[in-house]
CSV table of C-alpha atoms in Angstrom, one decimal:
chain,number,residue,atom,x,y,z
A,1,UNK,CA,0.0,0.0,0.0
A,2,UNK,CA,2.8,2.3,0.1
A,3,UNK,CA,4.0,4.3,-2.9
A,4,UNK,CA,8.1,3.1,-3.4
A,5,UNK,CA,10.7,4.9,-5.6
A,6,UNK,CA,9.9,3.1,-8.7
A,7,UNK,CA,5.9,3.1,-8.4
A,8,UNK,CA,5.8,7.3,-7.8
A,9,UNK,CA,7.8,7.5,-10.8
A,10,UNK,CA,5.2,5.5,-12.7
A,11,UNK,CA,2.2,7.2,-10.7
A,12,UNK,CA,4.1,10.4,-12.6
A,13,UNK,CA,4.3,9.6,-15.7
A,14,UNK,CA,0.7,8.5,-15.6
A,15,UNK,CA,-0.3,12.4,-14.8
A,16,UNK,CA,1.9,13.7,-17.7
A,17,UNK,CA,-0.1,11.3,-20.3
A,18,UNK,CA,-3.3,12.2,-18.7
A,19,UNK,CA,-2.4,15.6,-19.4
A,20,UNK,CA,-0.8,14.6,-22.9
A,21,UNK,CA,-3.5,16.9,-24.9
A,22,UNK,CA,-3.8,19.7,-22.5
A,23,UNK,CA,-0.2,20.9,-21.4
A,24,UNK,CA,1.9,21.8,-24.7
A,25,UNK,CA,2.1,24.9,-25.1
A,26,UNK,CA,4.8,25.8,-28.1
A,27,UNK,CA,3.2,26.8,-32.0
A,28,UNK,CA,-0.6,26.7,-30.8
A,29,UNK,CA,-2.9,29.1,-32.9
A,30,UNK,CA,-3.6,32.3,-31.6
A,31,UNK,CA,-6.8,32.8,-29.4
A,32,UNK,CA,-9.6,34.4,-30.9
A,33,UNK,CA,-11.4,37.1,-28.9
A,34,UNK,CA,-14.9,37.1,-28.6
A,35,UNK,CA,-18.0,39.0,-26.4
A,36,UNK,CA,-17.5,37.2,-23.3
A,37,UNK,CA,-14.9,33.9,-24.4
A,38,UNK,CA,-11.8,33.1,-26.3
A,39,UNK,CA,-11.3,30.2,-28.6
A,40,UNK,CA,-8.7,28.4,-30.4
A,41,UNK,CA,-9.1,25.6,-32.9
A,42,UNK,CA,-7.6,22.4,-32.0
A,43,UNK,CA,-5.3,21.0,-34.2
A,44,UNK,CA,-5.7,17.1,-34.3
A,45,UNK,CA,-2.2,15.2,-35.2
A,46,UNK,CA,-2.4,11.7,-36.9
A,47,UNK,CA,-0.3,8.8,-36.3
A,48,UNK,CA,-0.8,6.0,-33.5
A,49,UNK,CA,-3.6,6.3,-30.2
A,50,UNK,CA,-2.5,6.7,-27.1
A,51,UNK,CA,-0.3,8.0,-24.2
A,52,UNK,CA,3.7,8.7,-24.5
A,53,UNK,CA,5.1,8.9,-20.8
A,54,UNK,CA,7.4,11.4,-20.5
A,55,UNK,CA,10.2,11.4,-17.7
A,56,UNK,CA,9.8,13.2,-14.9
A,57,UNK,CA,13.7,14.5,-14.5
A,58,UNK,CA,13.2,16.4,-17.7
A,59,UNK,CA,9.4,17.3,-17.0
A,60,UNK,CA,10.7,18.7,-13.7
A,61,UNK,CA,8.1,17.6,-11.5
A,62,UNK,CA,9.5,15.5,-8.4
A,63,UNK,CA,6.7,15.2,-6.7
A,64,UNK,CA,5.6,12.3,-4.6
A,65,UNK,CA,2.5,11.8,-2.7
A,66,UNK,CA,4.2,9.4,0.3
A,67,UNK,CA,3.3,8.2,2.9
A,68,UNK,CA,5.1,6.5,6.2
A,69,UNK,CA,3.4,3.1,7.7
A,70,UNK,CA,2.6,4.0,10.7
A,71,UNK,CA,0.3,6.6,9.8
A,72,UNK,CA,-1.7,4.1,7.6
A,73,UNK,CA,-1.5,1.6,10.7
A,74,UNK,CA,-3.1,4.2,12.5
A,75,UNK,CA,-5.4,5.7,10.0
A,76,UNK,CA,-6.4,3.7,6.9
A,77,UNK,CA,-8.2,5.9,5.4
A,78,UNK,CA,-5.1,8.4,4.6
A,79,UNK,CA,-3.7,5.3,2.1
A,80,UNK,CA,-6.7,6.4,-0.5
A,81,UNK,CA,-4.7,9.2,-2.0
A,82,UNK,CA,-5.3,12.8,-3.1
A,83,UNK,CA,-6.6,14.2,-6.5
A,84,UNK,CA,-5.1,16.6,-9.1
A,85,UNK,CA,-5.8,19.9,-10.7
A,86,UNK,CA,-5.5,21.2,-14.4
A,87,UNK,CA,-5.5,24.9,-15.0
A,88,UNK,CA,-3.6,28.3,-16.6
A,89,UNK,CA,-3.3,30.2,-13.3
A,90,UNK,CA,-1.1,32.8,-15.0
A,91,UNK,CA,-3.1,33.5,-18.2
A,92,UNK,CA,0.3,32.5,-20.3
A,93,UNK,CA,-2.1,29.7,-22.0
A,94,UNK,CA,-0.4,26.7,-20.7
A,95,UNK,CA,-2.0,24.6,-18.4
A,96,UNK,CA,-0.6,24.1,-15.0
A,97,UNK,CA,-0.4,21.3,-12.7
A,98,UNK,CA,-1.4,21.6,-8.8
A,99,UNK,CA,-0.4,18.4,-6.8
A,100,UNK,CA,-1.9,18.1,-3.1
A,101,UNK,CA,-0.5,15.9,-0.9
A,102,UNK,CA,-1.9,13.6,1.9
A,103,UNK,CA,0.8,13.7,4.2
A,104,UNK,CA,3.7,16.4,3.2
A,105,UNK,CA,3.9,19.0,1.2
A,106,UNK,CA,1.3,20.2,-2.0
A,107,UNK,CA,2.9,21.3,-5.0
A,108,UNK,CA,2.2,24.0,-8.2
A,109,UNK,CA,4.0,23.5,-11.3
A,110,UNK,CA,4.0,26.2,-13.5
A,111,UNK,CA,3.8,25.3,-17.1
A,112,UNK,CA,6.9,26.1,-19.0
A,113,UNK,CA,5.9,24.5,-22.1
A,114,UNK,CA,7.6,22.0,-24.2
A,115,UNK,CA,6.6,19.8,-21.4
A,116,UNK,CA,8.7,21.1,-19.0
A,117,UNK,CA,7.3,22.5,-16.0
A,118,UNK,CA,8.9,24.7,-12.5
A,119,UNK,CA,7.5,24.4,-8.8
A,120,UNK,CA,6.2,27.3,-8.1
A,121,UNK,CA,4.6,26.6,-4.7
A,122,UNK,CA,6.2,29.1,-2.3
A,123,UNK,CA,6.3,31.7,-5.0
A,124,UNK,CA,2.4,31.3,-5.4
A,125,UNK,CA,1.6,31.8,-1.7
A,126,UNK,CA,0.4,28.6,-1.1
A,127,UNK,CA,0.9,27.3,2.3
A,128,UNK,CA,-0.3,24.1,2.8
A,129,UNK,CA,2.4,22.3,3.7
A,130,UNK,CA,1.9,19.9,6.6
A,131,UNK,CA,-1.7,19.9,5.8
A,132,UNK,CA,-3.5,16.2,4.5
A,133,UNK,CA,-4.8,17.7,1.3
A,134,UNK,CA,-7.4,15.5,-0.9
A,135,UNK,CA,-9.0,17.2,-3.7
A,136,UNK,CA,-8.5,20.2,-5.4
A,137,UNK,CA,-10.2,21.7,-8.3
A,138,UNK,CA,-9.2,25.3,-10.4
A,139,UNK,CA,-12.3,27.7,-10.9
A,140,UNK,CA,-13.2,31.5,-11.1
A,141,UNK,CA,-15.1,31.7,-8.0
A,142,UNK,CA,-15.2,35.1,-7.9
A,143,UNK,CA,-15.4,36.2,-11.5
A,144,UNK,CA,-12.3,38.4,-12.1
A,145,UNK,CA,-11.2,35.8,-15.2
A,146,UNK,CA,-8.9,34.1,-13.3
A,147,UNK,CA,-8.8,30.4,-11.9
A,148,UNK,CA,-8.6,30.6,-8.4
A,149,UNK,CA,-8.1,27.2,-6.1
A,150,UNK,CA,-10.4,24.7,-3.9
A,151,UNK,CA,-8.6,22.2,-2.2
A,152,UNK,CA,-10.4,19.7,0.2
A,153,UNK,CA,-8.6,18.5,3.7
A,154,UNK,CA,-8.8,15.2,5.4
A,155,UNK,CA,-10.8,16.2,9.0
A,156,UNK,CA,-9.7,19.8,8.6
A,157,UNK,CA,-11.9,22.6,7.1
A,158,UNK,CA,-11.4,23.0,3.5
A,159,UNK,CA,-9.5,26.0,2.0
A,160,UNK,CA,-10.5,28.9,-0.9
A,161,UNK,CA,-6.9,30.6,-2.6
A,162,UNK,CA,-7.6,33.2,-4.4
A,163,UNK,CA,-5.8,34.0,-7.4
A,164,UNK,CA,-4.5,38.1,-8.2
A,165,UNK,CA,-4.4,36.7,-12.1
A,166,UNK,CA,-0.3,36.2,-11.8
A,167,UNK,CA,-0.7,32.9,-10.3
A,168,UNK,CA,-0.1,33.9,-7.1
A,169,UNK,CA,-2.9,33.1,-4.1
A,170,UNK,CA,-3.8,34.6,-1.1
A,171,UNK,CA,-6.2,32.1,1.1
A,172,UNK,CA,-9.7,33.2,1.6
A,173,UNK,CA,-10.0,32.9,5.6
A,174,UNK,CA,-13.7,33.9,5.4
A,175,UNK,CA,-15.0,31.5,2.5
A,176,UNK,CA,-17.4,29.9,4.8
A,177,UNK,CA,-15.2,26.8,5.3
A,178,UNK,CA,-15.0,26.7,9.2
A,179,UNK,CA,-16.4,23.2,9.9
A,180,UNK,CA,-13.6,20.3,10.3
A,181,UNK,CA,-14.7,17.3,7.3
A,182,UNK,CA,-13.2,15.0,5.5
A,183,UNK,CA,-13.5,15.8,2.5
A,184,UNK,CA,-12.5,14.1,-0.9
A,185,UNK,CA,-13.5,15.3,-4.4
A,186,UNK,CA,-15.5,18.9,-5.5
A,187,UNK,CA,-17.4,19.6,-8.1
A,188,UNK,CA,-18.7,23.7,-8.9
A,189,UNK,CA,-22.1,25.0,-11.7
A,190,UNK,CA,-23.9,27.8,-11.3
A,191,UNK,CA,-26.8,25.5,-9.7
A,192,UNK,CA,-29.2,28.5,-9.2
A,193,UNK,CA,-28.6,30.1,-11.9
A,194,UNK,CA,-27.8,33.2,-9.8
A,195,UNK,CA,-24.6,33.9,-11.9
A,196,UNK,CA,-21.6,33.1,-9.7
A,197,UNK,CA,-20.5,29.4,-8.6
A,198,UNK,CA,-22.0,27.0,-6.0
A,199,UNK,CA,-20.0,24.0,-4.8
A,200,UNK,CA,-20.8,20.7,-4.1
A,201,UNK,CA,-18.1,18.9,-1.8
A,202,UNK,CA,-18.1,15.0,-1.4
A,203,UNK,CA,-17.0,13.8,2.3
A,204,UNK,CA,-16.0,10.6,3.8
A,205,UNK,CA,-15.4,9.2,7.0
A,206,UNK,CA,-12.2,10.6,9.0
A,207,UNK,CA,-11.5,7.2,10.3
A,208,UNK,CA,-12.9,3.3,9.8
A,209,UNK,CA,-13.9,2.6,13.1
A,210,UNK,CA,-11.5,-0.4,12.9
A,211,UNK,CA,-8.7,2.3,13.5
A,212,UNK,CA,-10.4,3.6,16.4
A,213,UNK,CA,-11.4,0.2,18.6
A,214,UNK,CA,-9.2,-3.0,19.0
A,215,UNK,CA,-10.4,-6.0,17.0
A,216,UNK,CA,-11.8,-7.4,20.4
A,217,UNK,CA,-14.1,-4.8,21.2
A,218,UNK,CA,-15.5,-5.4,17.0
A,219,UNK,CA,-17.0,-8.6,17.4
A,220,UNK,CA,-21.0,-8.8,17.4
A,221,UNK,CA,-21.1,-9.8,20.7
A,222,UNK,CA,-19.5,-6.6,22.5
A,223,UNK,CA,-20.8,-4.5,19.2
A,224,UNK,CA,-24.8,-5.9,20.1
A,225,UNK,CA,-27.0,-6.5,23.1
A,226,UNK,CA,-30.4,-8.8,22.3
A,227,UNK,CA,-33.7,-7.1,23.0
A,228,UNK,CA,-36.7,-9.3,22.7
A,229,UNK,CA,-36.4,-11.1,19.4
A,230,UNK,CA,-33.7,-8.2,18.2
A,231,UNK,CA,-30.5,-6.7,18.4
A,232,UNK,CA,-29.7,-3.0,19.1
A,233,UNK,CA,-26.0,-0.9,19.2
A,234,UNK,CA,-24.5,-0.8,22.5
A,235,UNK,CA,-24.1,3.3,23.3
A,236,UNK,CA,-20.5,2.9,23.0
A,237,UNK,CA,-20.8,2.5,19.3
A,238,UNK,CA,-24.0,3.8,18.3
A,239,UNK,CA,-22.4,6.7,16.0
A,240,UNK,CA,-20.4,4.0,14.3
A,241,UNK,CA,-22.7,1.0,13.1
A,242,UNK,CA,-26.2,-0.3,13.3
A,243,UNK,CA,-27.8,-3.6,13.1
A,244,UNK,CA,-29.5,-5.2,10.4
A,245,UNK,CA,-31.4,-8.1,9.5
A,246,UNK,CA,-30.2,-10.8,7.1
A,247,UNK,CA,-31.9,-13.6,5.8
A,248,UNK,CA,-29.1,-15.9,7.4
A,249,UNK,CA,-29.7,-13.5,11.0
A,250,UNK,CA,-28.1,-9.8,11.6
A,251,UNK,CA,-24.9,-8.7,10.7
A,252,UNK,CA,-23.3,-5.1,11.8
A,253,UNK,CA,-23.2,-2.3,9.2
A,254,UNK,CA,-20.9,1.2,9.9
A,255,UNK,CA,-22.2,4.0,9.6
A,256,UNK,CA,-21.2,7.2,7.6
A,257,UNK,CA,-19.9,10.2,8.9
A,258,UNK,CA,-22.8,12.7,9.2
A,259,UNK,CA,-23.1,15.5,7.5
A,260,UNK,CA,-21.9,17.8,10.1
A,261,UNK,CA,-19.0,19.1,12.3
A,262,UNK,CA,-16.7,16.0,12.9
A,263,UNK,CA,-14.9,18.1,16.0
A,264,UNK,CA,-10.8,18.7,16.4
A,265,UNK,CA,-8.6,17.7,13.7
A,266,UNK,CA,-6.9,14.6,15.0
């Protein structure tokens, strides 16, 4: 489960051909201006389907999402990973690449073209080092034409950087994110039709609660008391499971995280 030498350089080169169609930037047409928008026509090469890795050392991007055992021994949940975001957060017309990391640092490259790319973390103002970032997504929240940056936190509140349009980000501290979640993957649309963006943030639980109790105390037994011809959740572990009927008897389901504050980052 955890990411060696070898398998971050594949995880890598997996993100560079993802991003195959999207990040070259040298002898593109020129934008064309219109009311509102700007467009480009795409020019479609032939020869063979497909992805062409390209190595990381000449990309410059050395970015690894890693994690140490013991926080996976004590928190399963961390070994599911973070996301990654695509956007031109300078307006040069090159996509860049934001990386967040679960357990160290997050990264911004900036798009050099020619597939090349420069960290440009500290530069942009983004301090979320130390912090277990999931998701992130690039979007104009606040429609001065720039992208500006979401980026979801395991069981901390999430975080809003807004852009000045040079690709650097100062963090929104009053974006309404106060509440401690754990959440994972964001999506934004005008859902109201109101003319500025709503977001929808998926969360998950902040722990399996076989990383908070010993196996002992899981068994049905200590889980379950019988009342009358049933079973119920002893109070101990009411927030984490509930019984339910089988055909073959009861068996113990856990419970989501509800949707509300989930307390003190731990």
């Amino acid at each position: 489960m955890l990411t060696s030498a070898r398998a971050s350089r594949r995880v890598a080169a997996v993100l560079f051909a993802a991003a195959a169609l999207a990040c070259s930037g040298d002898g593109l047409p020129d934008w064309r201006e219109e009311d509102g928008y700007r467009w480009r026509e795409l020019e479609v090469h032939g020869g063979e389907s497909g992805y062409v890795p390209v190595d990381p050392e000449r990309a410059g991007i050395a970015y690894r999402n890693e994690m140490d055992a013991d926080l996976i021994v004590e928190n399963e949940i961390l070994a599911n990973g973070s996301g990654v975001a695509l956007g031109d957060v300078d307006g040069d017309g090159r996509p860049d690449v934001f990386l967040p990391g679960i357990a160290g640092a997050s990264a911004l490259y900036r798009n050099l073209g020619d597939w090349r790319f420069e960290d440009v973390t500290a530069a942009a103002g983004l301090d979320l080092a130390g912090r277990p970032a999931r998701g992130a997504a690039f979007a104009d929240v606040d429609g001065d034409a720039d992208l500006d940056l979401l980026v979801t936190l395991h069981a901390e509140p999430d975080r809003l950087y807004l852009n000045d349009g040079a690709g650097r980000f100062t963090r929104a501290r009053e974006a309404g994110f106060e509440t401690a979640r754990a959440g994972h993957t964001l999506a934004l649309a005008d859902t109201d039709a109101d003319g500025d963006l709503d977001l929808y943030v998926t969360n998950y639980k902040d722990r399996w609660a076989r990383d908070l109790f010993p196996p002992s105390e899981l068994t049905f037994e200590r889980l379950f008391e019988a009342v009358r011809d049933s079973f119920v959740v002893r109070d101990a572990y009411r927030e984490h499971f509930r019984a339910e009927r089988t055909g073959a008897g009861w068996r113990r389901r856990e419970l989501a995280q509800p949707d509300g504050p989930t307390g003190p980052p731990r």
